[in-house]
Structure formats: structure tokens, C-alpha cells
PDB file of C-alpha atoms in Angstrom:
ATOM      1  CA  MET V   1     -20.888  -3.141 -23.017  1.00 60.00           C
ATOM      2  CA  ILE V   2     -21.900  -0.615 -20.976  1.00 69.00           C
ATOM      3  CA  ASP V   3     -19.092   0.356 -18.823  1.00 75.00           C
ATOM      4  CA  TRP V   4     -18.199   0.228 -15.441  1.00 74.00           C
ATOM      5  CA  ASP V   5     -16.576   3.803 -15.143  1.00 78.00           C
ATOM      6  CA  ASP V   6     -20.009   5.576 -16.110  1.00 85.00           C
ATOM      7  CA  ILE V   7     -21.749   3.682 -13.698  1.00 87.00           C
ATOM      8  CA  ARG V   8     -19.867   5.113 -11.459  1.00 86.00           C
ATOM      9  CA  TYR V   9     -19.349   8.426 -12.519  1.00 89.00           C
ATOM     10  CA  PHE V  10     -23.294   8.581 -13.159  1.00 91.00           C
ATOM     11  CA  LEU V  11     -24.627   7.838  -9.465  1.00 91.00           C
ATOM     12  CA  SER V  12     -21.975  10.525  -8.130  1.00 90.00           C
ATOM     13  CA  VAL V  13     -23.910  13.008 -10.298  1.00 91.00           C
ATOM     14  CA  ALA V  14     -27.100  11.290  -9.452  1.00 91.00           C
ATOM     15  CA  ARG V  15     -26.421  11.836  -5.741  1.00 89.00           C
ATOM     16  CA  ALA V  16     -24.152  15.153  -5.660  1.00 89.00           C
ATOM     17  CA  SER V  17     -27.076  16.500  -7.451  1.00 90.00           C
ATOM     18  CA  SER V  18     -23.714  18.582  -9.414  1.00 90.00           C
ATOM     19  CA  VAL V  19     -20.833  18.069 -11.596  1.00 90.00           C
ATOM     20  CA  ARG V  20     -18.225  19.933  -9.715  1.00 88.00           C
ATOM     21  CA  ALA V  21     -19.265  17.445  -6.948  1.00 89.00           C
ATOM     22  CA  ALA V  22     -18.917  14.745  -8.842  1.00 88.00           C
ATOM     23  CA  ALA V  23     -15.419  15.517  -9.683  1.00 87.00           C
ATOM     24  CA  ALA V  24     -13.588  16.338  -7.057  1.00 84.00           C
ATOM     25  CA  ARG V  25     -15.328  13.179  -4.864  1.00 81.00           C
ATOM     26  CA  LEU V  26     -13.333  11.322  -8.144  1.00 80.00           C
ATOM     27  CA  GLY V  27     -11.165  12.804  -8.387  1.00 78.00           C
ATOM     28  CA  VAL V  28     -11.031  13.641 -11.681  1.00 81.00           C
ATOM     29  CA  ASN V  29     -11.522  17.427 -13.495  1.00 87.00           C
ATOM     30  CA  HIS V  30     -15.685  18.750 -13.986  1.00 85.00           C
ATOM     31  CA  ALA V  31     -14.831  17.853 -18.279  1.00 89.00           C
ATOM     32  CA  THR V  32     -14.308  14.498 -17.820  1.00 89.00           C
ATOM     33  CA  VAL V  33     -17.045  13.892 -15.445  1.00 90.00           C
ATOM     34  CA  LEU V  34     -19.796  15.440 -18.144  1.00 91.00           C
ATOM     35  CA  ARG V  35     -17.343  13.163 -20.602  1.00 90.00           C
ATOM     36  CA  ARG V  36     -18.427   9.436 -19.075  1.00 89.00           C
ATOM     37  CA  VAL V  37     -21.957  11.058 -18.423  1.00 91.00           C
ATOM     38  CA  ALA V  38     -22.570  11.548 -21.992  1.00 91.00           C
ATOM     39  CA  GLN V  39     -20.504   9.156 -23.168  1.00 89.00           C
ATOM     40  CA  LEU V  40     -23.375   6.726 -20.781  1.00 90.00           C
ATOM     41  CA  GLU V  41     -26.466   8.430 -22.280  1.00 89.00           C
ATOM     42  CA  GLN V  42     -25.067   7.874 -25.898  1.00 88.00           C
ATOM     43  CA  ARG V  43     -24.921   4.215 -25.400  1.00 87.00           C
ATOM     44  CA  LEU V  44     -28.100   4.160 -23.809  1.00 89.00           C
ATOM     45  CA  GLY V  45     -29.871   5.742 -25.961  1.00 89.00           C
ATOM     46  CA  VAL V  46     -31.553   8.851 -23.390  1.00 90.00           C
ATOM     47  CA  GLN V  47     -30.996  11.287 -22.246  1.00 92.00           C
ATOM     48  CA  LEU V  48     -30.310  10.947 -17.809  1.00 92.00           C
ATOM     49  CA  PHE V  49     -30.176  14.394 -16.559  1.00 91.00           C
ATOM     50  CA  GLU V  50     -31.138  17.953 -17.007  1.00 91.00           C
ATOM     51  CA  LYS V  51     -28.761  21.174 -15.732  1.00 88.00           C
ATOM     52  CA  LEU V  52     -31.191  23.269 -13.457  1.00 89.00           C
ATOM     53  CA  PRO V  53     -30.064  26.652 -12.082  1.00 86.00           C
ATOM     54  CA  SER V  54     -30.656  24.279  -9.104  1.00 84.00           C
ATOM     55  CA  GLY V  55     -28.169  21.571 -10.462  1.00 87.00           C
ATOM     56  CA  TYR V  56     -28.617  18.329 -12.379  1.00 90.00           C
ATOM     57  CA  ARG V  57     -31.973  16.640 -12.116  1.00 91.00           C
ATOM     58  CA  LEU V  58     -31.896  12.776 -13.190  1.00 92.00           C
ATOM     59  CA  THR V  59     -34.605  12.607 -15.540  1.00 92.00           C
ATOM     60  CA  ALA V  60     -37.530  10.535 -15.528  1.00 90.00           C
ATOM     61  CA  ALA V  61     -35.548   7.408 -17.397  1.00 89.00           C
ATOM     62  CA  ALA V  62     -32.639   8.346 -15.449  1.00 88.00           C
ATOM     63  CA  GLU V  63     -34.341   7.396 -12.379  1.00 89.00           C
ATOM     64  CA  GLU V  64     -34.684   3.836 -14.007  1.00 87.00           C
ATOM     65  CA  VAL V  65     -31.401   3.873 -14.993  1.00 88.00           C
ATOM     66  CA  LEU V  66     -30.267   4.391 -11.637  1.00 89.00           C
ATOM     67  CA  GLU V  67     -32.277   1.204 -10.076  1.00 86.00           C
ATOM     68  CA  PHE V  68     -29.858  -1.266 -11.547  1.00 85.00           C
ATOM     69  CA  ALA V  69     -26.529   1.061 -11.662  1.00 85.00           C
ATOM     70  CA  GLU V  70     -27.236   0.898  -7.685  1.00 86.00           C
ATOM     71  CA  GLN V  71     -27.339  -2.944  -8.291  1.00 84.00           C
ATOM     72  CA  MET V  72     -24.575  -3.374  -9.640  1.00 81.00           C
ATOM     73  CA  GLU V  73     -22.691  -1.199  -7.564  1.00 79.00           C
ATOM     74  CA  ALA V  74     -23.723  -3.473  -4.793  1.00 79.00           C
ATOM     75  CA  SER V  75     -22.637  -6.113  -6.553  1.00 75.00           C
ATOM     76  CA  SER V  76     -19.369  -4.829  -7.319  1.00 72.00           C
ATOM     77  CA  ARG V  77     -18.250  -4.043  -3.434  1.00 69.00           C
ATOM     78  CA  GLN V  78     -19.333  -7.448  -2.785  1.00 67.00           C
ATOM     79  CA  LEU V  79     -17.577  -9.362  -5.027  1.00 63.00           C
ATOM     80  CA  GLU V  80     -14.630  -7.357  -4.026  1.00 60.00           C
ATOM     81  CA  THR V  81     -14.707  -7.836  -0.662  1.00 59.00           C
ATOM     82  CA  ARG V  82     -14.850 -11.590  -0.528  1.00 60.00           C
ATOM     83  CA  VAL V  83     -11.761 -11.556  -2.986  1.00 55.00           C
ATOM     84  CA  PHE V  84     -10.079  -9.210  -1.089  1.00 52.00           C
ATOM     85  CA  GLY V  85     -10.728 -11.167   1.989  1.00 50.00           C
ATOM     86  CA  ARG V  86      -9.820 -14.424   0.790  1.00 53.00           C
ATOM     87  CA  ASP V  87      -6.542 -12.144   1.203  1.00 53.00           C
ATOM     88  CA  GLN V  88      -4.324 -14.124   3.839  1.00 56.00           C
ATOM     89  CA  SER V  89      -0.622 -12.804   3.952  1.00 61.00           C
ATOM     90  CA  ALA V  90       0.132 -10.346   6.682  1.00 76.00           C
ATOM     91  CA  ARG V  91       1.883  -7.582   3.595  1.00 81.00           C
ATOM     92  CA  GLY V  92      -0.853  -5.431   1.198  1.00 85.00           C
ATOM     93  CA  LEU V  93      -2.118  -2.301   1.827  1.00 89.00           C
ATOM     94  CA  LEU V  94      -4.117  -0.738   5.816  1.00 92.00           C
ATOM     95  CA  ARG V  95      -5.634   1.886   5.764  1.00 91.00           C
ATOM     96  CA  LEU V  96      -7.327   2.404   8.863  1.00 92.00           C
ATOM     97  CA  THR V  97      -9.241   6.168  10.396  1.00 90.00           C
ATOM     98  CA  LEU V  98      -9.312   6.702  13.649  1.00 91.00           C
ATOM     99  CA  PRO V  99     -10.241  10.737  15.617  1.00 88.00           C
ATOM    100  CA  PRO V 100      -6.925  12.722  14.827  1.00 86.00           C
ATOM    101  CA  PHE V 101      -7.088  12.509  19.491  1.00 86.00           C
ATOM    102  CA  LEU V 102      -6.444   9.908  18.857  1.00 91.00           C
ATOM    103  CA  ALA V 103      -4.389   9.751  17.145  1.00 90.00           C
ATOM    104  CA  THR V 104      -1.360  12.205  17.793  1.00 90.00           C
ATOM    105  CA  HIS V 105      -2.534  11.985  21.107  1.00 92.00           C
ATOM    106  CA  LEU V 106      -1.988   8.620  22.172  1.00 94.00           C
ATOM    107  CA  PHE V 107      -1.399   5.553  20.089  1.00 94.00           C
ATOM    108  CA  MET V 108       0.935   6.586  17.183  1.00 94.00           C
ATOM    109  CA  PRO V 109       3.655   5.619  18.930  1.00 94.00           C
ATOM    110  CA  ASP V 110       2.212   1.873  19.554  1.00 95.00           C
ATOM    111  CA  LEU V 111       1.093   2.243  14.788  1.00 94.00           C
ATOM    112  CA  SER V 112       5.083   3.117  15.353  1.00 94.00           C
ATOM    113  CA  ASP V 113       5.230  -0.550  16.286  1.00 94.00           C
ATOM    114  CA  PHE V 114       2.380  -2.354  14.701  1.00 94.00           C
ATOM    115  CA  ALA V 115       4.170  -1.413  11.507  1.00 93.00           C
ATOM    116  CA  ARG V 116       7.818  -2.213  12.602  1.00 92.00           C
ATOM    117  CA  LEU V 117       6.111  -5.702  13.350  1.00 91.00           C
ATOM    118  CA  HIS V 118       5.095  -6.772  10.134  1.00 91.00           C
ATOM    119  CA  PRO V 119       6.853  -4.707   7.857  1.00 91.00           C
ATOM    120  CA  GLU V 120       5.146  -5.565   4.655  1.00 91.00           C
ATOM    121  CA  ILE V 121       1.814  -3.739   5.129  1.00 93.00           C
ATOM    122  CA  GLU V 122       1.492  -0.313   3.839  1.00 93.00           C
ATOM    123  CA  ILE V 123      -0.421   1.705   6.954  1.00 93.00           C
ATOM    124  CA  GLU V 124      -2.161   4.292   5.196  1.00 92.00           C
ATOM    125  CA  ILE V 125      -3.818   6.700   8.220  1.00 91.00           C
ATOM    126  CA  ARG V 126      -7.562   8.941   7.912  1.00 81.00           C
ATOM    127  CA  SER V 127      -7.024  10.854  10.956  1.00 72.00           C
ATOM    128  CA  THR V 128     -10.704  12.099  11.274  1.00 66.00           C
ATOM    129  CA  GLY V 129     -13.079  12.698  13.294  1.00 58.00           C
ATOM    130  CA  GLU V 130     -16.047  12.074  10.189  1.00 58.00           C
ATOM    131  CA  VAL V 131     -17.320   8.499  10.314  1.00 56.00           C
ATOM    132  CA  ALA V 132     -15.352   6.355   6.606  1.00 58.00           C
ATOM    133  CA  ASN V 133     -18.180   4.467   5.487  1.00 62.00           C
ATOM    134  CA  LEU V 134     -17.010   0.998   5.969  1.00 64.00           C
ATOM    135  CA  THR V 135     -19.609  -0.457   3.323  1.00 57.00           C
ATOM    136  CA  ASN V 136     -18.012   1.797   0.486  1.00 62.00           C
ATOM    137  CA  ARG V 137     -13.972  -0.013   1.621  1.00 66.00           C
ATOM    138  CA  GLU V 138     -13.053   3.417   2.104  1.00 76.00           C
ATOM    139  CA  ALA V 139     -11.112   2.283   5.397  1.00 85.00           C
ATOM    140  CA  ASP V 140     -10.797  -1.139   6.333  1.00 89.00           C
ATOM    141  CA  VAL V 141     -10.186  -0.508  10.189  1.00 92.00           C
ATOM    142  CA  ALA V 142     -12.162   2.541  12.165  1.00 90.00           C
ATOM    143  CA  ILE V 143     -11.110   2.807  15.233  1.00 92.00           C
ATOM    144  CA  ARG V 144     -14.177   5.111  16.802  1.00 90.00           C
ATOM    145  CA  PHE V 145     -15.485   6.394  20.268  1.00 89.00           C
ATOM    146  CA  VAL V 146     -20.142   5.545  20.797  1.00 87.00           C
ATOM    147  CA  VAL V 147     -22.054   6.513  21.991  1.00 86.00           C
ATOM    148  CA  ASP V 148     -24.499   4.182  22.357  1.00 84.00           C
ATOM    149  CA  ARG V 149     -23.839   0.304  20.690  1.00 78.00           C
ATOM    150  CA  LYS V 150     -27.461  -0.078  18.661  1.00 77.00           C
ATOM    151  CA  THR V 151     -26.034   2.905  16.588  1.00 77.00           C
ATOM    152  CA  LEU V 152     -23.739   0.515  15.611  1.00 74.00           C
ATOM    153  CA  PRO V 153     -24.247  -0.867  11.821  1.00 71.00           C
ATOM    154  CA  LEU V 154     -25.980  -4.233  11.820  1.00 68.00           C
ATOM    155  CA  ASN V 155     -22.859  -5.332   8.398  1.00 70.00           C
ATOM    156  CA  VAL V 156     -20.777  -4.005  10.476  1.00 78.00           C
ATOM    157  CA  HIS V 157     -18.732  -6.343  13.171  1.00 83.00           C
ATOM    158  CA  GLY V 158     -16.795  -5.035  16.330  1.00 84.00           C
ATOM    159  CA  LEU V 159     -14.690  -5.018  18.528  1.00 87.00           C
ATOM    160  CA  MET V 160     -15.469  -3.479  22.047  1.00 89.00           C
ATOM    161  CA  GLY V 161     -12.596  -1.883  23.848  1.00 91.00           C
ATOM    162  CA  PRO V 162     -11.984   0.304  26.905  1.00 92.00           C
ATOM    163  CA  GLU V 163     -14.939   3.369  27.997  1.00 93.00           C
ATOM    164  CA  LEU V 164     -13.785   7.143  27.864  1.00 95.00           C
ATOM    165  CA  ALA V 165     -14.384   9.730  29.629  1.00 95.00           C
ATOM    166  CA  SER V 166     -13.870  14.039  29.867  1.00 95.00           C
ATOM    167  CA  GLY V 167     -12.306  16.228  32.333  1.00 95.00           C
ATOM    168  CA  ILE V 168     -12.027  19.554  33.315  1.00 96.00           C
ATOM    169  CA  TYR V 169      -8.749  21.476  32.107  1.00 97.00           C
ATOM    170  CA  LEU V 170      -7.048  24.439  33.364  1.00 96.00           C
ATOM    171  CA  SER V 171      -2.830  25.174  33.297  1.00 96.00           C
ATOM    172  CA  HIS V 172      -0.610  24.871  36.370  1.00 96.00           C
ATOM    173  CA  ASP V 173      -0.320  28.710  35.809  1.00 95.00           C
ATOM    174  CA  LEU V 174      -4.007  29.297  35.470  1.00 95.00           C
ATOM    175  CA  LEU V 175      -4.714  27.368  38.507  1.00 96.00           C
ATOM    176  CA  ALA V 176      -2.476  28.502  41.169  1.00 95.00           C
ATOM    177  CA  ALA V 177      -3.453  32.198  40.032  1.00 94.00           C
ATOM    178  CA  TRP V 178      -7.374  31.525  40.984  1.00 94.00           C
ATOM    179  CA  ARG V 179      -6.005  30.538  44.688  1.00 94.00           C
ATOM    180  CA  ALA V 180      -3.911  33.077  45.090  1.00 92.00           C
ATOM    181  CA  GLY V 181      -7.006  35.466  43.704  1.00 89.00           C
ATOM    182  CA  THR V 182      -5.047  37.752  41.220  1.00 86.00           C
ATOM    183  CA  HIS V 183      -6.285  36.164  37.681  1.00 84.00           C
ATOM    184  CA  GLY V 184      -8.034  38.161  35.324  1.00 87.00           C
ATOM    185  CA  PRO V 185     -11.414  36.773  33.407  1.00 89.00           C
ATOM    186  CA  ILE V 186     -11.485  33.338  32.882  1.00 93.00           C
ATOM    187  CA  ARG V 187     -13.189  31.706  29.694  1.00 94.00           C
ATOM    188  CA  PRO V 188     -14.358  28.592  28.843  1.00 95.00           C
ATOM    189  CA  ILE V 189     -12.214  27.142  26.145  1.00 95.00           C
ATOM    190  CA  VAL V 190     -15.072  25.790  22.901  1.00 94.00           C
ATOM    191  CA  ILE V 191     -14.369  24.572  19.232  1.00 89.00           C
ATOM    192  CA  ASN V 192     -17.855  25.458  18.714  1.00 80.00           C
ATOM    193  CA  ASP V 193     -20.712  28.297  18.774  1.00 76.00           C
ATOM    194  CA  HIS V 194     -22.442  27.040  20.156  1.00 76.00           C
ATOM    195  CA  GLY V 195     -23.235  29.199  23.647  1.00 79.00           C
ATOM    196  CA  ILE V 196     -21.311  28.100  27.297  1.00 86.00           C
ATOM    197  CA  PRO V 197     -21.589  24.643  27.312  1.00 89.00           C
ATOM    198  CA  ASP V 198     -22.477  23.596  30.686  1.00 88.00           C
ATOM    199  CA  TRP V 199     -19.742  22.449  32.295  1.00 91.00           C
ATOM    200  CA  ALA V 200     -18.063  26.183  32.138  1.00 90.00           C
ATOM    201  CA  ARG V 201     -20.698  26.323  35.545  1.00 87.00           C
ATOM    202  CA  ALA V 202     -18.871  23.016  37.025  1.00 86.00           C
ATOM    203  CA  GLY V 203     -16.111  22.927  39.296  1.00 89.00           C
ATOM    204  CA  GLU V 204     -14.959  25.449  42.163  1.00 93.00           C
ATOM    205  CA  ILE V 205     -14.067  27.906  39.419  1.00 93.00           C
ATOM    206  CA  ARG V 206     -16.276  30.663  37.734  1.00 89.00           C
ATOM    207  CA  THR V 207     -16.199  31.157  34.036  1.00 92.00           C
ATOM    208  CA  THR V 208     -16.417  34.342  32.219  1.00 91.00           C
ATOM    209  CA  GLU V 209     -20.189  34.713  29.548  1.00 90.00           C
ATOM    210  CA  VAL V 210     -17.380  35.361  26.580  1.00 91.00           C
ATOM    211  CA  PRO V 211     -15.942  32.787  25.699  1.00 92.00           C
ATOM    212  CA  PHE V 212     -12.377  31.570  23.525  1.00 94.00           C
ATOM    213  CA  ARG V 213     -13.129  29.786  20.278  1.00 93.00           C
ATOM    214  CA  ALA V 214     -11.393  28.434  18.805  1.00 92.00           C
ATOM    215  CA  PRO V 215     -11.005  27.282  15.347  1.00 89.00           C
ATOM    216  CA  ASP V 216      -9.684  22.990  16.206  1.00 88.00           C
ATOM    217  CA  ALA V 217      -8.384  20.335  19.170  1.00 89.00           C
ATOM    218  CA  GLU V 218      -4.976  21.889  19.205  1.00 91.00           C
ATOM    219  CA  THR V 219      -5.129  25.803  18.685  1.00 94.00           C
ATOM    220  CA  GLN V 220      -7.192  24.423  22.177  1.00 94.00           C
ATOM    221  CA  ILE V 221      -5.155  22.042  23.685  1.00 95.00           C
ATOM    222  CA  ALA V 222      -2.164  26.024  22.706  1.00 95.00           C
ATOM    223  CA  ALA V 223      -4.862  27.966  24.556  1.00 96.00           C
ATOM    224  CA  VAL V 224      -5.694  26.187  27.514  1.00 96.00           C
ATOM    225  CA  ARG V 225      -1.457  25.384  28.339  1.00 96.00           C
ATOM    226  CA  GLN V 226      -1.208  29.302  27.664  1.00 95.00           C
ATOM    227  CA  GLY V 227      -3.905  30.490  29.474  1.00 94.00           C
ATOM    228  CA  ALA V 228      -6.213  31.183  28.035  1.00 94.00           C
ATOM    229  CA  GLY V 229      -9.433  29.666  30.292  1.00 95.00           C
ATOM    230  CA  LEU V 230     -10.636  26.932  31.056  1.00 95.00           C
ATOM    231  CA  THR V 231     -11.576  23.843  29.023  1.00 96.00           C
ATOM    232  CA  ARG V 232     -13.117  20.122  28.504  1.00 96.00           C
ATOM    233  CA  LEU V 233     -10.540  17.650  26.574  1.00 96.00           C
ATOM    234  CA  PRO V 234     -10.495  13.621  26.027  1.00 95.00           C
ATOM    235  CA  CYS V 235      -8.936  12.771  30.220  1.00 95.00           C
ATOM    236  CA  PHE V 236      -5.677  10.449  28.098  1.00 95.00           C
ATOM    237  CA  VAL V 237      -5.304  14.474  26.959  1.00 95.00           C
ATOM    238  CA  GLY V 238      -5.604  16.872  29.318  1.00 95.00           C
ATOM    239  CA  ASP V 239      -4.744  13.730  31.868  1.00 94.00           C
ATOM    240  CA  SER V 240      -1.144  13.308  30.567  1.00 93.00           C
ATOM    241  CA  ASP V 241      -0.017  17.056  29.380  1.00 94.00           C
ATOM    242  CA  PRO V 242       2.795  18.569  32.200  1.00 94.00           C
ATOM    243  CA  GLN V 243       1.456  21.546  31.340  1.00 96.00           C
ATOM    244  CA  LEU V 244      -2.168  21.198  32.767  1.00 96.00           C
ATOM    245  CA  THR V 245      -3.789  19.445  35.601  1.00 96.00           C
ATOM    246  CA  ARG V 246      -8.154  18.808  36.297  1.00 96.00           C
ATOM    247  CA  ALA V 247     -10.038  22.122  37.934  1.00 95.00           C
ATOM    248  CA  PRO V 248     -10.729  21.643  41.466  1.00 95.00           C
ATOM    249  CA  GLY V 249     -14.562  20.111  42.250  1.00 93.00           C
ATOM    250  CA  THR V 250     -15.145  18.282  39.025  1.00 94.00           C
ATOM    251  CA  ARG V 251     -14.947  14.627  37.952  1.00 93.00           C
ATOM    252  CA  PRO V 252     -14.667  13.374  34.396  1.00 93.00           C
ATOM    253  CA  GLN V 253     -17.453  12.594  33.083  1.00 93.00           C
ATOM    254  CA  LEU V 254     -17.937   8.759  31.126  1.00 93.00           C
ATOM    255  CA  ASN V 255     -18.618   9.994  26.846  1.00 90.00           C
ATOM    256  CA  GLY V 256     -18.876   6.706  25.119  1.00 91.00           C
ATOM    257  CA  VAL V 257     -16.746   3.164  23.926  1.00 93.00           C
ATOM    258  CA  LEU V 258     -13.929   3.002  22.885  1.00 93.00           C
ATOM    259  CA  TRP V 259     -14.656   0.435  19.766  1.00 92.00           C
ATOM    260  CA  LEU V 260     -12.526  -1.223  16.839  1.00 92.00           C
ATOM    261  CA  LEU V 261     -14.775  -1.046  13.594  1.00 90.00           C
ATOM    262  CA  THR V 262     -14.099  -3.282   9.889  1.00 89.00           C
ATOM    263  CA  TYR V 263     -16.825  -4.679   7.817  1.00 81.00           C
ATOM    264  CA  GLY V 264     -18.162  -8.446   5.522  1.00 73.00           C
ATOM    265  CA  GLU V 265     -15.344  -9.929   4.654  1.00 73.00           C
ATOM    266  CA  THR V 266     -12.883  -7.682   4.820  1.00 77.00           C
ATOM    267  CA  ARG V 267     -11.716  -8.759   9.050  1.00 77.00           C
ATOM    268  CA  LYS V 268     -11.143 -11.917   8.223  1.00 79.00           C
ATOM    269  CA  THR V 269      -7.746 -11.051   5.715  1.00 85.00           C
ATOM    270  CA  LYS V 270      -4.761 -11.830   8.288  1.00 87.00           C
ATOM    271  CA  ARG V 271      -3.789  -8.147   8.297  1.00 90.00           C
ATOM    272  CA  VAL V 272      -7.120  -6.826   9.834  1.00 90.00           C
ATOM    273  CA  ARG V 273      -6.902  -9.572  12.066  1.00 89.00           C
ATOM    274  CA  LEU V 274      -3.547  -8.877  13.453  1.00 92.00           C
ATOM    275  CA  PHE V 275      -4.159  -4.999  13.524  1.00 94.00           C
ATOM    276  CA  MET V 276      -7.974  -5.747  15.593  1.00 92.00           C
ATOM    277  CA  ALA V 277      -6.163  -8.609  17.907  1.00 91.00           C
ATOM    278  CA  PHE V 278      -2.404  -5.821  18.423  1.00 92.00           C
ATOM    279  CA  ALA V 279      -5.161  -2.319  19.131  1.00 93.00           C
ATOM    280  CA  SER V 280      -7.606  -4.392  20.762  1.00 92.00           C
ATOM    281  CA  HIS V 281      -4.294  -5.777  23.614  1.00 91.00           C
ATOM    282  CA  ARG V 282      -2.568  -1.975  23.416  1.00 92.00           C
ATOM    283  CA  PHE V 283      -6.042  -0.777  24.816  1.00 93.00           C
ATOM    284  CA  ALA V 284      -6.798  -2.401  26.954  1.00 92.00           C
ATOM    285  CA  GLY V 285      -3.361  -1.996  28.204  1.00 92.00           C
ATOM    286  CA  TYR V 286      -4.644   2.009  28.586  1.00 93.00           C
ATOM    287  CA  ALA V 287      -7.935   1.689  29.875  1.00 93.00           C
ATOM    288  CA  GLN V 288      -7.160   3.575  32.962  1.00 93.00           C
ATOM    289  CA  LEU V 289      -6.092   6.680  31.028  1.00 94.00           C
ATOM    290  CA  LEU V 290      -9.319   5.914  28.883  1.00 95.00           C
ATOM    291  CA  ALA V 291     -11.621   6.446  31.513  1.00 93.00           C
ATOM    292  CA  GLY V 292     -10.486   9.272  33.364  1.00 92.00           C
ATOM    293  CA  LEU V 293      -8.632   7.049  35.893  1.00 90.00           C
ATOM    294  CA  SER V 294      -5.238   7.131  36.340  1.00 82.00           C
ATOM    295  CA  VAL V 295      -5.300  10.199  38.418  1.00 78.00           C
ATOM    296  CA  SER V 296      -7.383  11.218  41.639  1.00 64.00           C
ATOM    297  CA  SER V 297      -9.796  13.569  41.445  1.00 52.00           C
ATOM    298  CA  ASP V 298      -8.940  17.479  43.222  1.00 48.00           C
TER     299      ASP V 298
END
């Protein structure tokens, strides 16, 4: 009988074309991956991969195996989500994924409240900007800002929340220096290398063509607080920071809508239903802040 675990190892190598990449995804060493693939080859009596300088390539026999392996994977997921969906206890693991900005600058007090309300629900947070694969059960609930509703997968279930806006911000000290005419060059603070963004040319303050590049969002915020320049931030971040203010002559721009997303039978579990209702209510209370309407524009 074929071991399902061997199939998982085979699928991971087939998709990554690399034993080391498959091992990293599975959380094992590469020797374990090679051993499990060899075990499957022995059971099937065929060679599954050719080792090339560019990576591991499927053999003709493996192409046929791949089709059935993917069917086995799909059946396994369907069984797992159906069993998971029957769990109606307010206990167990609840895996959440949400953008880092949202977790650290807005929603963490609410997550703490939910944990206190439901002490038997284990909460695991994946604070990431990447879209977790809900269909693979990498997360039970994903909180995401969506620009176009049509981009949401048809098999994902969601609750639409408030709109999200961003604004242009600088420190109070830098604004005072600009108004007094005592400032030096004001740079746009960016976290990518795509050139000078259009927002840097908006409003009354003129930035230089020499950007200040930050590697991540938290460094970006630290830089703008210290007067390194001005930058674009979600309004729920910029408007809540006592050291920052909106740049004169700018207004918030809507960037998308917040969605609470889950998948398949997962949405029927009590802990997921409890969290979806709780989060939807809390986010509704943040609607003005998220949309940049909690303060007036200069």
C-alpha cells in the first residue's frame, strides 16, 4: 500500500523542482525527502525524477503519478475540512493571518480581548502581507485588504468590512521647519526601488528626487518620525501617531476594502464563527479611522 506521506514528499519536490526547497517547505532535512521519494519509487517500481543542473525534472512515469497524487491530495483536504467543520466546540486552534501593520498598529488589543473572552481557543497569528492559502488550511481566517472583489477566489467565503485609505505624513517638527523655511531637502521615504512615487509630488511640500529607502514598514515609520522626510501610510497608522501629521494639501486616497475570509467547511466551526462575528463588529467600529475620516484634512 502506498504511504500518503510519501505522496506529499513527491508532490513537494515536483512543485519546487528542488529537494532542498521541498525540505524547507516540509520542515525536514533534504535527506529525509530523498529517502521518502526513493521509498515511493521502490513501491511503484519506476523512476520519478531526473536530476539535472537546473533541478529535478519529472519523468514520463512521474507525470502520470502526478495526476493521481493531486487527486489524492484534493480528497485528503476535502475529508479534513469536512471533519474540521463538524467541530462545534469553542476550543482548539484558530490560525489567523493578517498584514503586519494591521496587527501591530490597530488590531492587537482586540485580539487580546478575544483571547480573554475565549480562554480555551488557542490563537496562532501569522502576521504577513502574503496571502495565506486558505484552501491548503495554512490559515483558518485571513484578514486582507482587497482592491477588487472579483479577484477573490470563488471557493472562499468572506465578510466585507470598512474601506481602507492611505495618506501622506511627516513629523510635526519637520512640518514646523518647512513652514518656517528652515528645513533642508525633504525626501520621500519609500520601501521599494520603483523610483519616485506619484504621491511624493502631491500636496504643497516638494520632495527631492533622492529617496530615503527603508527595508520594511517599521523602519519607514521610524524614519518619518525622525524627520527623514515624508511618506505614505495607512490612515489608521498615520492618524493615530501623535508624532505625525498629514502633509499640507493632501487628502486620503481609498486603496481597498477590508475582508474577513475563510474557506469551505472551516467557516462552520464554532471558533471560526465566533471570531468572524467578533472581528466584524470590532472593525465596524474602526470604519472612520480606516477610511481616513477620523481627522480633518489640512
